[in-house]
Amino acid sequence: MAAQLITGGRVATPDGVLDPGWVLVDDGTISSVGAGAPPARPDAEVTDASGSWVLPGFVDIHCHGGGGAAFAGADPATVRQVVDAHTAHGTTTMLASLVTRPVPELVEQVAALADLVQEGLVAGVHLEGPFLSAARCGAHDPAILRPPDPVSVDALLAAGRGTIRMVTVAPELDGAVPAVKRLVDAGVIAAIGHTDARADDVVPAVDAGASVATHLFNGMRPLHHREPGPIGALLDDERVTVELICDLVHLHPTIVRLAARHAGAGRTVLITDAIAAAAAGDGVYDIGGLEVDVTDGVPTLAGGGSLAGSTLTMDAAFRNLVQSCGLGVLDAVAAAATRPAELLGLGNVTGRLAAGYAADVVLLDDALRPTSVMKRGEWVPSVS
């Protein structure tokens, strides 16, 4: 693998922006980062990033599909199709999210995806269902939703062979708190979402180890000034990191700004919640056996029902957070790369431009659109 030297750009590092800065890559790993004139490395391939932002590759912890394909099929070629579509938009690490299906079917999907996690194609599996509230089911089939019984939880964990990284649970369901404890003990992130819980229902689950709010505001009892519900409880709890779908459809920019500023850079994560239609165009799609119509980039259940995921890519989420919601570039880097990497236990591997980290890099132009993407030290096709 040839050495790479990226020079002349605005390099976003943990210590601030180096302008101009440089990033040196050896054998797929960042060997050094600095400001001003780059070191003499005649053996390195040079990329002139003048006028560009040089950022760590994005990390998406909640994504169902893209490029016309979905993770639910768990076929290697299909999974690669999803990954390639999002990599072109700057995502260099991602979880494969699965929607609600009967537990035996999910066991099969998880077992198949586990092999691909071990190959390094995706960083792990996220189960968004079936342990969700029918009252806040969104685009999940309410007929399949169920409380989290120990047999089902253990069957899914066994199928994952250590590759399940996150499971979303509605905390008000029977058995939810013991399930959260079981998941956390197994090294899995327990997330709270698709819930009709009151605030008092949320606290025991967080006390048991739940640490993520699945797409805060969406699929939840609304915030009320006399009953803050899950939104208030999760947003105000320093132990909880909040996911935000920043497509400007699921959330108004003011709501994004309020949530991100309250949670801060250490507790805010951008996600796509993307379905197969992301980077693929309008049309009719399937998600968890339900028909979805995508019109003008907005997916809804057929017949004008609930929003059904998004067509978002991480570069667009990043761009929206800065340009429409008013956050700074470094805060957006934390939300799109650094914090999600930390959640996955990869905080010393990726999500930062620093020596010793994987060479996962995205170059953005002044309009914050990707022009080049590097994954593990290799340039890959980008949307440009």
Short mmCIF file of C-alpha atoms in Angstrom, two decimals:
data_model
loop_
_atom_site.label_atom_id
_atom_site.label_comp_id
_atom_site.label_asym_id
_atom_site.label_seq_id
_atom_site.Cartn_x
_atom_site.Cartn_y
_atom_site.Cartn_z
CA MET A 1 0.00 0.00 0.00
CA ALA A 2 1.54 3.28 -1.14
CA ALA A 3 2.15 6.06 1.37
CA GLN A 4 -0.21 9.02 0.99
CA LEU A 5 0.33 12.69 1.78
CA ILE A 6 -2.67 15.01 1.87
CA THR A 7 -1.57 18.65 1.88
CA GLY A 8 -2.85 22.20 1.88
CA GLY A 9 -6.33 21.73 3.30
CA ARG A 10 -8.13 22.78 6.46
CA VAL A 11 -7.46 19.73 8.60
CA ALA A 12 -9.92 19.12 11.45
CA THR A 13 -7.98 17.58 14.35
CA PRO A 14 -8.89 16.91 18.00
CA ASP A 15 -6.95 20.06 18.89
CA GLY A 16 -8.54 22.35 16.32
CA VAL A 17 -8.27 23.22 12.63
CA LEU A 18 -4.84 23.26 10.97
CA ASP A 19 -5.00 25.72 8.07
CA PRO A 20 -3.12 24.79 6.03
CA GLY A 21 -2.44 21.33 7.34
CA TRP A 22 -1.26 17.95 6.16
CA VAL A 23 -1.94 14.29 6.87
CA LEU A 24 0.63 11.55 6.24
CA VAL A 25 -0.57 7.97 5.79
CA ASP A 26 1.57 4.82 5.92
CA ASP A 27 0.16 1.30 5.47
CA GLY A 28 -3.44 2.41 5.93
CA THR A 29 -2.75 4.26 9.19
CA ILE A 30 -2.23 7.96 9.88
CA SER A 31 1.43 8.26 10.85
CA SER A 32 1.48 12.02 11.50
CA VAL A 33 -0.56 15.21 11.17
CA GLY A 34 0.77 18.74 11.16
CA ALA A 35 0.43 22.36 10.13
CA GLY A 36 2.24 24.36 7.49
CA ALA A 37 4.72 22.77 5.12
CA PRO A 38 4.46 18.98 4.91
CA PRO A 39 7.44 16.67 5.53
CA ALA A 40 9.60 15.54 2.63
CA ARG A 41 8.33 12.12 1.58
CA PRO A 42 9.30 11.46 -2.05
CA ASP A 43 7.84 7.94 -1.78
CA ALA A 44 4.33 9.24 -0.99
CA GLU A 45 1.52 9.93 -3.42
CA VAL A 46 0.52 13.57 -2.89
CA THR A 47 -3.04 14.87 -2.88
CA ASP A 48 -3.40 18.64 -2.99
CA ALA A 49 -6.38 19.47 -0.76
CA SER A 50 -6.06 23.25 -1.04
CA GLY A 51 -9.44 24.86 -0.55
CA SER A 52 -10.90 21.69 0.99
CA TRP A 53 -11.90 20.56 4.44
CA VAL A 54 -10.00 17.45 5.50
CA LEU A 55 -12.13 15.50 7.98
CA PRO A 56 -12.21 12.04 9.54
CA GLY A 57 -14.47 9.62 7.68
CA PHE A 58 -18.06 9.59 8.92
CA VAL A 59 -19.37 6.89 11.27
CA ASP A 60 -23.06 5.95 10.91
CA ILE A 61 -24.48 3.87 13.75
CA HIS A 62 -28.04 3.68 12.37
CA CYS A 63 -28.52 2.79 8.70
CA HIS A 64 -30.83 0.27 7.04
CA GLY A 65 -29.78 0.56 3.42
CA GLY A 66 -28.79 2.64 0.43
CA GLY A 67 -27.90 2.46 -3.23
CA GLY A 68 -31.11 0.53 -3.92
CA ALA A 69 -30.32 -2.27 -1.44
CA ALA A 70 -30.98 -3.04 2.23
CA PHE A 71 -29.05 -4.82 4.97
CA ALA A 72 -32.05 -7.05 5.73
CA GLY A 73 -31.17 -9.39 2.87
CA ALA A 74 -27.79 -10.06 4.52
CA ASP A 75 -26.42 -11.22 1.17
CA PRO A 76 -22.75 -10.24 0.82
CA ALA A 77 -23.22 -8.58 -2.57
CA THR A 78 -26.26 -6.65 -1.31
CA VAL A 79 -24.49 -5.54 1.85
CA ARG A 80 -21.51 -4.40 -0.20
CA GLN A 81 -23.89 -2.42 -2.43
CA VAL A 82 -25.20 -0.55 0.61
CA VAL A 83 -21.72 0.05 2.02
CA ASP A 84 -20.34 1.30 -1.30
CA ALA A 85 -23.22 3.73 -1.74
CA HIS A 86 -22.62 5.32 1.64
CA THR A 87 -18.82 5.20 1.40
CA ALA A 88 -19.09 7.36 -1.71
CA HIS A 89 -20.70 9.98 0.54
CA GLY A 90 -17.92 9.84 3.12
CA THR A 91 -19.10 7.11 5.51
CA THR A 92 -16.15 4.84 6.25
CA THR A 93 -17.60 2.94 9.23
CA MET A 94 -21.21 1.85 9.72
CA LEU A 95 -23.56 -0.47 11.53
CA ALA A 96 -26.05 -2.63 9.64
CA SER A 97 -29.47 -1.82 11.09
CA LEU A 98 -32.32 -4.31 10.86
CA VAL A 99 -36.02 -3.47 11.20
CA THR A 100 -38.67 -5.47 13.02
CA ARG A 101 -39.28 -9.01 11.79
CA PRO A 102 -40.27 -12.22 13.62
CA VAL A 103 -37.47 -13.30 15.95
CA PRO A 104 -36.59 -16.49 13.99
CA GLU A 105 -36.17 -14.40 10.83
CA LEU A 106 -34.03 -11.86 12.66
CA VAL A 107 -31.90 -14.68 14.05
CA GLU A 108 -31.16 -15.79 10.47
CA GLN A 109 -30.38 -12.24 9.33
CA VAL A 110 -28.11 -11.57 12.30
CA ALA A 111 -26.24 -14.86 11.81
CA ALA A 112 -25.58 -14.02 8.16
CA LEU A 113 -24.49 -10.46 8.94
CA ALA A 114 -22.17 -11.71 11.69
CA ASP A 115 -19.94 -13.29 9.06
CA LEU A 116 -19.73 -9.97 7.20
CA VAL A 117 -18.91 -8.10 10.40
CA GLN A 118 -16.06 -10.51 11.04
CA GLU A 119 -14.85 -9.86 7.48
CA GLY A 120 -14.80 -6.14 8.25
CA LEU A 121 -17.48 -5.10 5.75
CA VAL A 122 -19.60 -3.49 8.48
CA ALA A 123 -18.72 -2.66 12.08
CA GLY A 124 -21.61 -4.50 13.68
CA VAL A 125 -25.36 -5.06 13.75
CA HIS A 126 -28.07 -2.82 15.17
CA LEU A 127 -31.48 -4.28 15.95
CA GLU A 128 -34.21 -1.66 15.73
CA GLY A 129 -36.99 -3.98 16.86
CA PRO A 130 -38.92 -6.07 17.58
CA PHE A 131 -38.92 -4.83 21.21
CA LEU A 132 -40.75 -1.58 20.43
CA SER A 133 -44.05 0.10 21.33
CA ALA A 134 -46.97 -0.48 18.97
CA ALA A 135 -48.22 3.00 19.90
CA ARG A 136 -45.04 4.53 18.42
CA CYS A 137 -44.25 1.90 15.79
CA GLY A 138 -43.52 4.28 12.92
CA ALA A 139 -42.58 2.13 9.92
CA HIS A 140 -42.35 -1.09 11.96
CA ASP A 141 -45.08 -3.70 11.53
CA PRO A 142 -47.09 -3.43 14.78
CA ALA A 143 -48.30 -7.02 14.42
CA ILE A 144 -44.77 -8.30 15.01
CA LEU A 145 -43.74 -6.06 17.90
CA ARG A 146 -43.32 -7.79 21.24
CA PRO A 147 -41.86 -7.40 24.73
CA PRO A 148 -38.24 -8.50 25.15
CA ASP A 149 -38.37 -11.97 26.70
CA PRO A 150 -35.07 -13.57 27.83
CA VAL A 151 -35.28 -16.48 25.35
CA SER A 152 -35.57 -14.15 22.35
CA VAL A 153 -32.84 -11.81 23.58
CA ASP A 154 -30.44 -14.70 24.17
CA ALA A 155 -31.25 -16.27 20.79
CA LEU A 156 -30.38 -13.03 19.00
CA LEU A 157 -27.19 -12.54 20.99
CA ALA A 158 -26.11 -16.12 20.26
CA ALA A 159 -26.76 -15.65 16.54
CA GLY A 160 -24.67 -12.48 16.54
CA ARG A 161 -21.60 -14.15 18.05
CA GLY A 162 -20.49 -10.85 19.56
CA THR A 163 -21.32 -8.72 16.51
CA ILE A 164 -24.56 -7.13 17.74
CA ARG A 165 -23.49 -3.67 18.82
CA MET A 166 -26.82 -1.99 19.59
CA VAL A 167 -30.43 -2.96 20.31
CA THR A 168 -33.31 -0.48 20.56
CA VAL A 169 -35.89 -1.15 23.28
CA ALA A 170 -39.07 0.62 24.46
CA PRO A 171 -38.48 0.87 28.23
CA GLU A 172 -42.15 0.64 29.25
CA LEU A 173 -42.56 -2.90 27.87
CA ASP A 174 -42.69 -5.87 30.21
CA GLY A 175 -39.19 -7.21 30.74
CA ALA A 176 -37.49 -4.15 29.24
CA VAL A 177 -35.26 -3.29 32.19
CA PRO A 178 -33.95 -6.87 32.64
CA ALA A 179 -33.37 -6.97 28.87
CA VAL A 180 -31.35 -3.77 29.04
CA LYS A 181 -29.22 -5.28 31.80
CA ARG A 182 -28.72 -8.47 29.78
CA LEU A 183 -27.68 -6.52 26.69
CA VAL A 184 -25.27 -4.27 28.54
CA ASP A 185 -23.72 -7.25 30.33
CA ALA A 186 -23.14 -8.77 26.88
CA GLY A 187 -21.28 -5.65 25.74
CA VAL A 188 -24.19 -4.35 23.64
CA ILE A 189 -25.35 -0.74 23.56
CA ALA A 190 -28.93 -0.59 24.84
CA ALA A 191 -30.82 2.21 23.12
CA ILE A 192 -34.24 3.65 23.93
CA GLY A 193 -36.63 4.36 21.09
CA HIS A 194 -40.04 3.85 19.47
CA THR A 195 -41.49 4.39 22.89
CA ASP A 196 -44.66 5.77 24.45
CA ALA A 197 -42.98 5.87 27.86
CA ARG A 198 -43.35 8.58 30.44
CA ALA A 199 -40.22 10.08 31.95
CA ASP A 200 -40.50 7.85 35.01
CA ASP A 201 -40.40 4.77 32.75
CA VAL A 202 -37.15 5.89 31.16
CA VAL A 203 -35.03 6.42 34.25
CA PRO A 204 -34.92 2.74 35.37
CA ALA A 205 -33.74 1.69 31.89
CA VAL A 206 -30.97 4.30 31.92
CA ASP A 207 -30.05 3.24 35.45
CA ALA A 208 -29.79 -0.31 34.07
CA GLY A 209 -27.31 0.86 31.42
CA ALA A 210 -29.26 2.20 28.43
CA SER A 211 -27.05 4.91 26.93
CA VAL A 212 -28.43 5.96 23.53
CA ALA A 213 -31.64 7.66 22.40
CA THR A 214 -32.70 6.17 19.05
CA HIS A 215 -33.49 9.10 16.71
CA LEU A 216 -34.54 11.48 19.48
CA PHE A 217 -38.01 13.04 18.97
CA ASN A 218 -38.98 10.59 16.21
CA GLY A 219 -41.03 7.56 17.26
CA MET A 220 -41.50 8.92 20.78
CA ARG A 221 -44.18 10.41 23.02
CA PRO A 222 -43.87 14.18 22.41
CA LEU A 223 -42.21 16.54 24.83
CA HIS A 224 -44.72 18.24 27.14
CA HIS A 225 -44.07 20.93 29.71
CA ARG A 226 -45.79 18.93 32.48
CA GLU A 227 -44.71 15.45 31.33
CA PRO A 228 -41.30 15.56 29.63
CA GLY A 229 -41.64 11.95 28.48
CA PRO A 230 -38.72 10.12 26.90
CA ILE A 231 -37.48 13.17 25.01
CA GLY A 232 -36.98 15.29 28.09
CA ALA A 233 -35.63 12.43 30.19
CA LEU A 234 -33.12 11.29 27.58
CA LEU A 235 -31.96 14.71 26.42
CA ASP A 236 -31.37 15.93 29.96
CA ASP A 237 -29.52 12.83 31.19
CA GLU A 238 -25.74 13.17 30.95
CA ARG A 239 -25.42 9.41 30.61
CA VAL A 240 -27.30 9.32 27.30
CA THR A 241 -26.05 10.08 23.78
CA VAL A 242 -28.78 11.28 21.43
CA GLU A 243 -29.16 10.35 17.77
CA LEU A 244 -30.48 13.05 15.43
CA ILE A 245 -31.77 12.55 11.87
CA CYS A 246 -30.63 15.85 10.38
CA ASP A 247 -32.40 15.65 7.02
CA LEU A 248 -34.54 18.74 7.80
CA VAL A 249 -37.63 16.55 7.32
CA HIS A 250 -37.66 14.49 10.50
CA LEU A 251 -36.56 17.47 12.59
CA HIS A 252 -36.84 21.23 12.18
CA PRO A 253 -33.46 23.02 12.26
CA THR A 254 -34.43 24.78 15.48
CA ILE A 255 -35.10 21.44 17.18
CA VAL A 256 -31.78 20.06 15.96
CA ARG A 257 -29.97 23.14 17.23
CA LEU A 258 -31.69 23.05 20.62
CA ALA A 259 -30.98 19.35 21.11
CA ALA A 260 -27.39 19.47 19.87
CA ARG A 261 -26.51 22.52 21.93
CA HIS A 262 -28.05 21.05 25.09
CA ALA A 263 -26.45 17.63 24.66
CA GLY A 264 -23.14 19.10 23.52
CA ALA A 265 -20.43 17.59 21.36
CA GLY A 266 -19.91 14.69 23.74
CA ARG A 267 -23.52 13.45 23.54
CA THR A 268 -24.72 14.27 20.02
CA VAL A 269 -24.58 11.80 17.12
CA LEU A 270 -25.76 12.29 13.56
CA ILE A 271 -27.36 9.26 11.91
CA THR A 272 -29.00 8.63 8.56
CA ASP A 273 -31.68 6.02 9.40
CA ALA A 274 -31.38 5.53 5.64
CA ILE A 275 -33.38 2.97 3.68
CA ALA A 276 -32.58 1.43 0.30
CA ALA A 277 -33.70 4.62 -1.46
CA ALA A 278 -30.73 6.63 -0.14
CA ALA A 279 -28.47 7.49 -3.07
CA ALA A 280 -30.90 5.63 -5.31
CA GLY A 281 -33.83 7.92 -6.10
CA ASP A 282 -37.60 8.05 -5.77
CA GLY A 283 -39.81 5.00 -6.22
CA VAL A 284 -41.52 2.20 -4.35
CA TYR A 285 -39.44 0.30 -1.78
CA ASP A 286 -39.93 -2.31 0.94
CA ILE A 287 -38.92 -2.01 4.57
CA GLY A 288 -39.67 -4.87 6.92
CA GLY A 289 -42.42 -6.16 4.65
CA LEU A 290 -44.15 -2.77 4.46
CA GLU A 291 -44.47 -0.83 1.20
CA VAL A 292 -42.80 2.57 1.17
CA ASP A 293 -43.33 5.38 -1.32
CA VAL A 294 -40.41 7.75 -1.84
CA THR A 295 -41.38 11.10 -3.38
CA ASP A 296 -39.00 14.05 -3.62
CA GLY A 297 -36.61 12.11 -1.42
CA VAL A 298 -39.09 11.66 1.44
CA PRO A 299 -40.09 8.05 2.27
CA THR A 300 -43.50 7.38 3.79
CA LEU A 301 -45.55 4.25 4.29
CA ALA A 302 -47.79 3.61 1.28
CA GLY A 303 -51.09 5.44 1.58
CA GLY A 304 -49.63 8.54 3.19
CA GLY A 305 -48.59 7.03 6.49
CA SER A 306 -45.64 7.54 8.80
CA LEU A 307 -42.18 8.61 7.74
CA ALA A 308 -40.30 5.41 6.91
CA GLY A 309 -36.64 6.08 7.51
CA SER A 310 -34.84 8.58 5.31
CA THR A 311 -32.89 8.96 2.11
CA LEU A 312 -30.15 10.78 3.99
CA THR A 313 -26.41 10.29 3.57
CA MET A 314 -23.91 11.38 6.22
CA ASP A 315 -22.38 14.13 4.12
CA ALA A 316 -25.82 15.71 3.77
CA ALA A 317 -26.46 15.34 7.51
CA PHE A 318 -23.12 17.03 8.21
CA ARG A 319 -23.85 19.80 5.71
CA ASN A 320 -27.34 20.41 7.14
CA LEU A 321 -26.03 20.58 10.70
CA VAL A 322 -23.58 23.33 9.75
CA GLN A 323 -25.41 25.26 7.06
CA SER A 324 -29.03 25.02 8.21
CA CYS A 325 -28.74 24.43 11.96
CA GLY A 326 -25.84 26.75 12.68
CA LEU A 327 -23.36 24.44 14.40
CA GLY A 328 -19.63 24.76 13.82
CA VAL A 329 -17.60 22.39 11.68
CA LEU A 330 -15.74 20.90 14.66
CA ASP A 331 -19.00 20.21 16.49
CA ALA A 332 -20.29 18.55 13.34
CA VAL A 333 -17.11 16.43 13.12
CA ALA A 334 -17.71 15.27 16.69
CA ALA A 335 -21.32 14.34 15.87
CA ALA A 336 -20.58 12.64 12.56
CA ALA A 337 -17.34 10.85 13.38
CA THR A 338 -15.72 11.16 16.81
CA ARG A 339 -18.61 10.47 19.17
CA PRO A 340 -20.17 7.60 17.17
CA ALA A 341 -16.76 5.93 16.92
CA GLU A 342 -16.43 6.18 20.69
CA LEU A 343 -19.85 4.62 21.18
CA LEU A 344 -18.80 1.62 19.10
CA GLY A 345 -15.64 1.17 21.13
CA LEU A 346 -13.58 2.41 18.19
CA GLY A 347 -12.56 5.70 19.75
CA ASN A 348 -8.87 4.79 19.50
CA VAL A 349 -9.22 3.39 15.98
CA THR A 350 -11.20 5.83 13.84
CA GLY A 351 -13.20 9.06 14.06
CA ARG A 352 -10.18 11.37 14.45
CA LEU A 353 -7.35 12.64 12.31
CA ALA A 354 -4.45 11.78 14.58
CA ALA A 355 -1.36 9.60 14.54
CA GLY A 356 -2.15 5.93 15.02
CA TYR A 357 -5.73 6.14 13.76
CA ALA A 358 -7.06 4.41 10.67
CA ALA A 359 -6.64 6.51 7.54
CA ASP A 360 -10.36 7.18 7.10
CA VAL A 361 -10.58 10.62 5.50
CA VAL A 362 -13.15 12.65 3.59
CA LEU A 363 -12.38 15.83 1.66
CA LEU A 364 -15.20 18.37 1.41
CA ASP A 365 -15.28 21.46 -0.80
CA ASP A 366 -16.37 24.90 0.40
CA ALA A 367 -20.00 23.86 -0.02
CA LEU A 368 -19.27 20.87 2.28
CA ARG A 369 -19.78 18.36 -0.52
CA PRO A 370 -17.41 15.38 -0.76
CA THR A 371 -14.77 15.42 -3.46
CA SER A 372 -12.59 12.50 -2.30
CA VAL A 373 -12.93 9.67 0.20
CA MET A 374 -10.15 7.54 1.70
CA LYS A 375 -10.99 4.33 3.54
CA ARG A 376 -8.23 2.52 5.44
CA GLY A 377 -5.60 4.30 3.38
CA GLU A 378 -7.11 3.67 -0.06
CA TRP A 379 -8.93 6.25 -2.16
CA VAL A 380 -12.38 5.05 -3.14
CA PRO A 381 -14.95 6.34 -5.65
CA SER A 382 -16.88 9.33 -4.32
CA VAL A 383 -20.04 11.08 -5.46
CA SER A 384 -17.94 13.52 -7.46
#
